PDB file of N, CA and C in Angstrom:
ATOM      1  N   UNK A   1     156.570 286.630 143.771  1.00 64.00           N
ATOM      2  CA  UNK A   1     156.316 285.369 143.094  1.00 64.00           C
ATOM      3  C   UNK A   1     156.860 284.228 143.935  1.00 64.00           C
ATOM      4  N   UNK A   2     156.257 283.221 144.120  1.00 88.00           N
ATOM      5  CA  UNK A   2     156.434 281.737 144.542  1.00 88.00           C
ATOM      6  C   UNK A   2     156.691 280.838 143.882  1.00 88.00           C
ATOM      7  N   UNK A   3     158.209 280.886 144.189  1.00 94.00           N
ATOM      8  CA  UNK A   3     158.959 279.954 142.845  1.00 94.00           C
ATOM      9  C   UNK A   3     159.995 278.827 143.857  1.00 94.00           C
ATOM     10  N   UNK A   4     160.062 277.722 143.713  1.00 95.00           N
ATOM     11  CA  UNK A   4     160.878 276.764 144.148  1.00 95.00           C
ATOM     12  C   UNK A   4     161.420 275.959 142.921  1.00 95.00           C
ATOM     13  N   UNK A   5     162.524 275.336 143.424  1.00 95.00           N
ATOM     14  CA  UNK A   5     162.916 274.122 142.578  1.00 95.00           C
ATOM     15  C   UNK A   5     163.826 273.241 143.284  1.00 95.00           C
ATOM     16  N   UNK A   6     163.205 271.905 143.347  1.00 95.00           N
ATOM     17  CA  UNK A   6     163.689 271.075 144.342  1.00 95.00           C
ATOM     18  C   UNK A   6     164.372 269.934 143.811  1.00 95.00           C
ATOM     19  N   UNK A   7     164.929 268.830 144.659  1.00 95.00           N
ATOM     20  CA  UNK A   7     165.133 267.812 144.280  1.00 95.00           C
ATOM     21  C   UNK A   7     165.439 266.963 145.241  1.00 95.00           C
ATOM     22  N   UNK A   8     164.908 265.685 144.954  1.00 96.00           N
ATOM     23  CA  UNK A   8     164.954 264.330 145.384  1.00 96.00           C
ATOM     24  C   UNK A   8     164.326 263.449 145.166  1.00 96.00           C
ATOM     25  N   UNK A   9     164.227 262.137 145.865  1.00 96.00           N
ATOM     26  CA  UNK A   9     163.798 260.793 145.597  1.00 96.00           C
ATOM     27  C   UNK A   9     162.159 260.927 146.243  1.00 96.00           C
ATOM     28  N   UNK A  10     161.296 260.175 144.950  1.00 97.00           N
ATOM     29  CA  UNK A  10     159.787 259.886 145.569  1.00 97.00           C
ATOM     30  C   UNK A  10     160.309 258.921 146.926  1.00 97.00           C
ATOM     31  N   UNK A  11     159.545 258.679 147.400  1.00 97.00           N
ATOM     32  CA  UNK A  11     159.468 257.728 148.581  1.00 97.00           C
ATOM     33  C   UNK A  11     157.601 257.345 149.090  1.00 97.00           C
ATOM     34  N   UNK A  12     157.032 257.603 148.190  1.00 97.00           N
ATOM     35  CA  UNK A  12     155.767 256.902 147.924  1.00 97.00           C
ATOM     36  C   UNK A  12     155.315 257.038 146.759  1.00 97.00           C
ATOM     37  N   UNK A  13     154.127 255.805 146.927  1.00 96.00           N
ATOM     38  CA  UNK A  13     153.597 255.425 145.426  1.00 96.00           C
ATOM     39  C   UNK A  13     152.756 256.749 145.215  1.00 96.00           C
ATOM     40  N   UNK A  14     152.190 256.684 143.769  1.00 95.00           N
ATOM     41  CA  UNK A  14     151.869 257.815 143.347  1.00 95.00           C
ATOM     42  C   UNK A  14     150.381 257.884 143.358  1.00 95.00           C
ATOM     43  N   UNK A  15     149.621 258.829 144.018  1.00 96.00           N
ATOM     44  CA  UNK A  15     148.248 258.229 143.911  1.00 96.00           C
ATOM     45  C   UNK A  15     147.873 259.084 143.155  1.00 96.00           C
ATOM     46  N   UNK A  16     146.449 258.454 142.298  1.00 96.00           N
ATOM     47  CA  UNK A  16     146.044 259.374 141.262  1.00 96.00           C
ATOM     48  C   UNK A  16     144.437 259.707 141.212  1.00 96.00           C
ATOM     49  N   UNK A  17     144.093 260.852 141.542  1.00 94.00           N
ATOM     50  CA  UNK A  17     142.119 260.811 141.947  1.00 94.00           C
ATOM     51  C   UNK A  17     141.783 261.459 140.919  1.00 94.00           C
ATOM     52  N   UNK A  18     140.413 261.249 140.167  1.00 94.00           N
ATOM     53  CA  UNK A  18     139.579 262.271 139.748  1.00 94.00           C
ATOM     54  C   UNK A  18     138.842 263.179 140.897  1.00 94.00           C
ATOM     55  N   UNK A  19     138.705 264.681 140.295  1.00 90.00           N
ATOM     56  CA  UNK A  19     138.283 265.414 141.125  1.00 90.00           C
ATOM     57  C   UNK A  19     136.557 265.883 141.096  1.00 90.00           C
ATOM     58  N   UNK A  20     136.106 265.937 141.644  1.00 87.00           N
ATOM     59  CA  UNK A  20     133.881 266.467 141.151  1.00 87.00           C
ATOM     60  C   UNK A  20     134.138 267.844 141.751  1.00 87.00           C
ATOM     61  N   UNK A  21     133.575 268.372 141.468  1.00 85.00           N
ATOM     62  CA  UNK A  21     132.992 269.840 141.520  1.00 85.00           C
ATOM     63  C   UNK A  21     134.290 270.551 141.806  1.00 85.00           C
ATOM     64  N   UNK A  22     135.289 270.883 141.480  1.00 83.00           N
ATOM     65  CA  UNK A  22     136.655 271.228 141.420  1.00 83.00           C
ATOM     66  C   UNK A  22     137.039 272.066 140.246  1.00 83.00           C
ATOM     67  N   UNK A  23     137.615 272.953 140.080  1.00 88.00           N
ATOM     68  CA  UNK A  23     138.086 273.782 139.380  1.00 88.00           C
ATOM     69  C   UNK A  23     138.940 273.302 138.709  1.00 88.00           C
ATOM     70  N   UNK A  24     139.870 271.864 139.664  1.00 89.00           N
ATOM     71  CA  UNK A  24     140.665 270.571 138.741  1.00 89.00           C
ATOM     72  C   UNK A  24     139.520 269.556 138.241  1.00 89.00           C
ATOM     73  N   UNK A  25     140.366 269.132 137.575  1.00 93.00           N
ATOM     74  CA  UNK A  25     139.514 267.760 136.970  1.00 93.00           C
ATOM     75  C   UNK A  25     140.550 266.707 138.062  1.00 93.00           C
ATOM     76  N   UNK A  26     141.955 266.385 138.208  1.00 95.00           N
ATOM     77  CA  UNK A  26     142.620 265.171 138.455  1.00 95.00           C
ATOM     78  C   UNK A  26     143.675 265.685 139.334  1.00 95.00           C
ATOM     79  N   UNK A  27     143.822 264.627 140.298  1.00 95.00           N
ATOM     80  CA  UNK A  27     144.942 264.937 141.010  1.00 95.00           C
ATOM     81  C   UNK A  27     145.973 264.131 141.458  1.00 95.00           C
ATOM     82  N   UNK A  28     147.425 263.905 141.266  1.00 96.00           N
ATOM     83  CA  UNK A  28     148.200 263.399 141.518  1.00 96.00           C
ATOM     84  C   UNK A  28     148.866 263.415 142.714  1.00 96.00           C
ATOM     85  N   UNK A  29     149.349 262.791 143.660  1.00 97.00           N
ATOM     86  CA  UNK A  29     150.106 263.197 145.069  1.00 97.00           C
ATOM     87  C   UNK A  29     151.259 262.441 145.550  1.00 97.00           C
ATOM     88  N   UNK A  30     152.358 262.703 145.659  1.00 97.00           N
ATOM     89  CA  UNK A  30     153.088 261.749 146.516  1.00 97.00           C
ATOM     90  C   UNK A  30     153.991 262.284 147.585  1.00 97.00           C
ATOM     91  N   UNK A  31     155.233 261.730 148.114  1.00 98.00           N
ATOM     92  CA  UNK A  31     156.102 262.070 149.206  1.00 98.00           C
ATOM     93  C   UNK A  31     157.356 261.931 148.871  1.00 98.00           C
ATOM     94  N   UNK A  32     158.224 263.119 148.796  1.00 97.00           N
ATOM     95  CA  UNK A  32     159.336 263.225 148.155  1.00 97.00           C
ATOM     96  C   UNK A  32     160.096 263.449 148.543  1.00 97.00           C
ATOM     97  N   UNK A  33     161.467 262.811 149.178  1.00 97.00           N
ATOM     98  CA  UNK A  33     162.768 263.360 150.230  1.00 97.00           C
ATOM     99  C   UNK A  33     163.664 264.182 149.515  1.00 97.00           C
ATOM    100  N   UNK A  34     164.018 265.315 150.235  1.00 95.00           N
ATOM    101  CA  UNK A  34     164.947 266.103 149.621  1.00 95.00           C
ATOM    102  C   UNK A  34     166.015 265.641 149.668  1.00 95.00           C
ATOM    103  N   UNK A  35     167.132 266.550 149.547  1.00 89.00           N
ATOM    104  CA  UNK A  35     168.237 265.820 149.893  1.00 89.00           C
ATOM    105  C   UNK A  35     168.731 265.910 151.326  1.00 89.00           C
ATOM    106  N   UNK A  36     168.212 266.679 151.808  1.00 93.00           N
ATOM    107  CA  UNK A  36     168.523 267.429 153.365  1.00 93.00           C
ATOM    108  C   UNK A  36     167.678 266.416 154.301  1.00 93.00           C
ATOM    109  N   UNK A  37     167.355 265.271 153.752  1.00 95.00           N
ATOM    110  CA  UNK A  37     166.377 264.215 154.355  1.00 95.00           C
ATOM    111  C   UNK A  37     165.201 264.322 155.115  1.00 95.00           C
ATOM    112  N   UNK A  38     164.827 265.994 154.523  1.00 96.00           N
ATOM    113  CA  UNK A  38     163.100 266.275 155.229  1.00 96.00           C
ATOM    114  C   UNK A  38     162.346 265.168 153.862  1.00 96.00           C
ATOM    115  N   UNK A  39     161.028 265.357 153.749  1.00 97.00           N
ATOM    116  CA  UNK A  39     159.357 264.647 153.280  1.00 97.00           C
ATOM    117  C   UNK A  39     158.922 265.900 153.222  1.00 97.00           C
ATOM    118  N   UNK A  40     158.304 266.015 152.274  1.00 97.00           N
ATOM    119  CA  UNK A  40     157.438 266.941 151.220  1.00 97.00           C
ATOM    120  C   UNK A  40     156.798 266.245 150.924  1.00 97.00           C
ATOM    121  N   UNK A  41     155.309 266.646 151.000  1.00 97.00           N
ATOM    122  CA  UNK A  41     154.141 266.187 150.310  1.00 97.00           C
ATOM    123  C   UNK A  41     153.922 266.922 148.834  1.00 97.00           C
ATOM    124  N   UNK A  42     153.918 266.017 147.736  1.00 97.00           N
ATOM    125  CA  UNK A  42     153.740 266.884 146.683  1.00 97.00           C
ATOM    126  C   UNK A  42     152.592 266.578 145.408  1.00 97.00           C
ATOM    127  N   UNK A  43     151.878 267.788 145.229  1.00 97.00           N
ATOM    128  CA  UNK A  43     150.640 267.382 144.292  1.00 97.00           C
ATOM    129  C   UNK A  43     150.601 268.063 143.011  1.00 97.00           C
ATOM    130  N   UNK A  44     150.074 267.392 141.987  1.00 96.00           N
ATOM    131  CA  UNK A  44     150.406 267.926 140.727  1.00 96.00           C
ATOM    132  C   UNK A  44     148.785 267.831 140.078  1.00 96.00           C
ATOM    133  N   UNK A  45     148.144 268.592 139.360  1.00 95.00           N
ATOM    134  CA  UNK A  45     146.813 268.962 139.019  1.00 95.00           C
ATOM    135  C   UNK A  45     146.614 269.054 137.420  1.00 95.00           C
ATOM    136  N   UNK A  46     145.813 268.270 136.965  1.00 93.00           N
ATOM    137  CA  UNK A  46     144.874 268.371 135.691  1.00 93.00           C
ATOM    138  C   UNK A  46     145.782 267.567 134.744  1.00 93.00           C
ATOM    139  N   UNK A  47     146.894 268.114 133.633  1.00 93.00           N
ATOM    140  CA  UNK A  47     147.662 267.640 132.977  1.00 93.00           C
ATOM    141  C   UNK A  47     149.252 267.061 133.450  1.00 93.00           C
ATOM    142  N   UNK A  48     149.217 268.039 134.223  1.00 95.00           N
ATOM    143  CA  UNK A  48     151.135 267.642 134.978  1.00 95.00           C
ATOM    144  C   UNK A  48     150.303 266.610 135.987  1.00 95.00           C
ATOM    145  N   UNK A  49     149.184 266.431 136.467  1.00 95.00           N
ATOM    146  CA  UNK A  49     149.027 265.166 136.734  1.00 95.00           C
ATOM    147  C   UNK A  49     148.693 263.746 136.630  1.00 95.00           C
ATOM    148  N   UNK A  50     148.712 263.653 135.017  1.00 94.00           N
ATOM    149  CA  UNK A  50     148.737 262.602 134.215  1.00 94.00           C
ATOM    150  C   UNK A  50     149.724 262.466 133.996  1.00 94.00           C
ATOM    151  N   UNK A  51     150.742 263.289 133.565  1.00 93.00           N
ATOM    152  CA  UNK A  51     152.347 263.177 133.347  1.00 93.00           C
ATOM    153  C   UNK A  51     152.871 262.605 134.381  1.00 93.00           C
ATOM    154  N   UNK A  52     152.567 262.932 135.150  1.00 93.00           N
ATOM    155  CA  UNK A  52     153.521 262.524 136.852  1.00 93.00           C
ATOM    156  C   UNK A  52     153.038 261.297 137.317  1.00 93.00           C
ATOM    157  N   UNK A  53     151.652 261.014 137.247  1.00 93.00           N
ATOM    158  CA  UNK A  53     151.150 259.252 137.109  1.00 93.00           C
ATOM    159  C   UNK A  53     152.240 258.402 135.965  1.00 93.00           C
ATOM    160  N   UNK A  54     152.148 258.723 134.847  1.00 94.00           N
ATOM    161  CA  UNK A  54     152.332 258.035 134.145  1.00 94.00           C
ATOM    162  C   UNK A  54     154.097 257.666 133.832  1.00 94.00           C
ATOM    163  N   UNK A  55     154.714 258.827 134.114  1.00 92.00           N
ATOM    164  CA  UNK A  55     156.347 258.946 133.782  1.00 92.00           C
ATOM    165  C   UNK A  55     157.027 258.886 134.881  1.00 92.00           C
ATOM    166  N   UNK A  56     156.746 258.937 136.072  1.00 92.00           N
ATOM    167  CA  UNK A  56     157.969 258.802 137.333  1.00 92.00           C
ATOM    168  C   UNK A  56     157.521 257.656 138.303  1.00 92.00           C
ATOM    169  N   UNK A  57     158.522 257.342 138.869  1.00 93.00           N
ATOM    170  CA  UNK A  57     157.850 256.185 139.891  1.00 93.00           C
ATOM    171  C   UNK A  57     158.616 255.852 141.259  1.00 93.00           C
ATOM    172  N   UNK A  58     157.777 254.779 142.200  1.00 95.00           N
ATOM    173  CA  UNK A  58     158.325 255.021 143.191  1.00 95.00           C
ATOM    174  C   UNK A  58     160.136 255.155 143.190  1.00 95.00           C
ATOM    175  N   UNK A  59     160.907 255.661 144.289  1.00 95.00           N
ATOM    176  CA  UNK A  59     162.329 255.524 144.440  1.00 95.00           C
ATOM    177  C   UNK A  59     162.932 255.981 143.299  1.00 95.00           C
ATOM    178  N   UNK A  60     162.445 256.798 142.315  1.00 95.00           N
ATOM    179  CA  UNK A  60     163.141 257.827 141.545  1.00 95.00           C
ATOM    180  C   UNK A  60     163.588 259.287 141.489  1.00 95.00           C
ATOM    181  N   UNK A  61     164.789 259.641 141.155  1.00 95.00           N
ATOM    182  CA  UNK A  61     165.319 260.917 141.428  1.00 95.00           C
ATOM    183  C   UNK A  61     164.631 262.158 140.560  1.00 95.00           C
ATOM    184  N   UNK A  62     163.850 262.882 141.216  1.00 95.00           N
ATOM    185  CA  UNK A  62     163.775 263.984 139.849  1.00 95.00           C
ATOM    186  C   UNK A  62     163.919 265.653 140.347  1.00 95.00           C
ATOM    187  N   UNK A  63     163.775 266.135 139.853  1.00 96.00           N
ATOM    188  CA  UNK A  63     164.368 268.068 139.801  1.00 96.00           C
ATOM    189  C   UNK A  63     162.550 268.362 139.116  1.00 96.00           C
ATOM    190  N   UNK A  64     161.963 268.951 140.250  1.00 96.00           N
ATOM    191  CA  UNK A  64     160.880 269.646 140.095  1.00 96.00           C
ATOM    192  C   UNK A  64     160.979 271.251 140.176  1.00 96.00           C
ATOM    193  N   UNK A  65     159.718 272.223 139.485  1.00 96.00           N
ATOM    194  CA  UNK A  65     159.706 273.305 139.436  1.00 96.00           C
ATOM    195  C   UNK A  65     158.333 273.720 139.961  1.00 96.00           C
ATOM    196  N   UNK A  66     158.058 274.028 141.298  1.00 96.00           N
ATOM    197  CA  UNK A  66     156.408 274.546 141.560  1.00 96.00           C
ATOM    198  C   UNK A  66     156.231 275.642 142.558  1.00 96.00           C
ATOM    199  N   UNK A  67     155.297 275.840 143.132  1.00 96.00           N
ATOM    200  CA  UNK A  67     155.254 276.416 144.024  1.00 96.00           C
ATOM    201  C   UNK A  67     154.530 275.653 145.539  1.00 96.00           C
ATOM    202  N   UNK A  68     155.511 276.908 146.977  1.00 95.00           N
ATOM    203  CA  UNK A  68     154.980 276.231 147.918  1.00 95.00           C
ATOM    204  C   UNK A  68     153.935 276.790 148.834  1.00 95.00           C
ATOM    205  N   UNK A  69     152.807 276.118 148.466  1.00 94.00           N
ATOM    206  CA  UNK A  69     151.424 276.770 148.956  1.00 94.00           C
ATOM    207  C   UNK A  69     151.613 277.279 150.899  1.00 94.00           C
ATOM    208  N   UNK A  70     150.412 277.959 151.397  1.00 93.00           N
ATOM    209  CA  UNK A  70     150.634 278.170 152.656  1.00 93.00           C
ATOM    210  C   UNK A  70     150.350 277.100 153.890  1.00 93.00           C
ATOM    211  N   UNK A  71     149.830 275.644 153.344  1.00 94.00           N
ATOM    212  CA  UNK A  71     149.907 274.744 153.698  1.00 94.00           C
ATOM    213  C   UNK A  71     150.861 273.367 153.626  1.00 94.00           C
ATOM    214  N   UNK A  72     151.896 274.443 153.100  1.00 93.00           N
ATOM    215  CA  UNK A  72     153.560 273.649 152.970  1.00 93.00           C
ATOM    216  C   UNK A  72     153.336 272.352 152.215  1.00 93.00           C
ATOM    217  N   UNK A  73     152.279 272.349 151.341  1.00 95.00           N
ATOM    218  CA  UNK A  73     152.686 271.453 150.377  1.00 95.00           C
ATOM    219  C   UNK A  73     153.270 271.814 149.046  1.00 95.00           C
ATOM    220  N   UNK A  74     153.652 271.199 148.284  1.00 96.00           N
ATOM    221  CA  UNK A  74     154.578 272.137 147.009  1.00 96.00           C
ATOM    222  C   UNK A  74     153.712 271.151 145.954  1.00 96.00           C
ATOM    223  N   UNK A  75     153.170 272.323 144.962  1.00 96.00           N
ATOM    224  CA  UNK A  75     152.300 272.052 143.951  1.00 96.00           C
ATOM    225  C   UNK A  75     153.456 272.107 142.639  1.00 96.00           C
ATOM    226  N   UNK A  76     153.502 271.221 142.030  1.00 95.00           N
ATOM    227  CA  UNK A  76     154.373 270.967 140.479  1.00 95.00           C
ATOM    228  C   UNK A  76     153.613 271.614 139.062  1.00 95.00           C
ATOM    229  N   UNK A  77     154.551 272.380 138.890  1.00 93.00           N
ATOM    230  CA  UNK A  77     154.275 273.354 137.491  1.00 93.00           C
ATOM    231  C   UNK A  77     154.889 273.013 136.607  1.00 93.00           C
ATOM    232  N   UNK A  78     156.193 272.586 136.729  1.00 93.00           N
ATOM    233  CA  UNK A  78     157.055 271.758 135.350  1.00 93.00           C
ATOM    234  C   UNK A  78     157.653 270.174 136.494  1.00 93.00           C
ATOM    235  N   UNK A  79     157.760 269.372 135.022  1.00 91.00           N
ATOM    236  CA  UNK A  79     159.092 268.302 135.696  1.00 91.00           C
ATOM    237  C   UNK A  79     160.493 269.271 134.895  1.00 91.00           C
ATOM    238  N   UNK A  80     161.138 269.177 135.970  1.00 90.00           N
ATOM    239  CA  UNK A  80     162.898 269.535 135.141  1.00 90.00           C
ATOM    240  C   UNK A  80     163.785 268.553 134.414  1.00 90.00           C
ATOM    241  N   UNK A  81     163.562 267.680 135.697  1.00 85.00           N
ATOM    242  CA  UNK A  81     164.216 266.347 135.227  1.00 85.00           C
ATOM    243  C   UNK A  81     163.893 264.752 136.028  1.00 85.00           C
ATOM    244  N   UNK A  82     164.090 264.216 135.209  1.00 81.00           N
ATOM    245  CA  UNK A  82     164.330 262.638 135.758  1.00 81.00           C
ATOM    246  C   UNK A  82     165.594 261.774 135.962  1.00 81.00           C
ATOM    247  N   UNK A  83     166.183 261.660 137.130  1.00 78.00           N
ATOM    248  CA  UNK A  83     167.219 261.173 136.842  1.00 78.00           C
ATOM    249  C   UNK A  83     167.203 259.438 137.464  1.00 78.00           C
ATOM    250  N   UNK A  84     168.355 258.721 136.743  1.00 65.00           N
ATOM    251  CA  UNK A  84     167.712 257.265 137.134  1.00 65.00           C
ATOM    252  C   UNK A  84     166.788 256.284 136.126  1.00 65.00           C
TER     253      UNK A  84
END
């Protein structure tokens, strides 16, 4: 199983697409510094990506739960937390 749980600050705005012929309907994406000061690209799909448009924002701290695909981006399955 492919399980992560991370944390740090967005460090970009949050973009938000509808998807066509997709197995998603919507997709959320942004860039998130850990604490170890790498950038993670991170995308969140269908419902956790209306949540993640709508409830976090740029330069906020949060504790995510997803997995990290083989194209090293990390897809969000829960928010844990928001801190800030």
């Amino acid at each position: 199983m492919n399980l992560c749980i991370l944390a740090g600050k967005i460090v970009s705005e949050i973009e938000f697409k509808f998807i066509i012929k997709s197995k998603h309907k919507s997709i959320a994406y942004f860039n998130m510094e850990l604490l170890n000061k790498s950038i993670i690209r991170v995308e969140a799909y269908d419902s956790m990506a209306d949540f993640a448009y709508r409830n976090i924002k740029l330069n906020q701290l949060i504790v995510i739960e997803g997995k990290i695909r083989t194209d090293g981006i990390v897809e969000i399955k829960r928010l844990l937390e928001k801190l800030k």
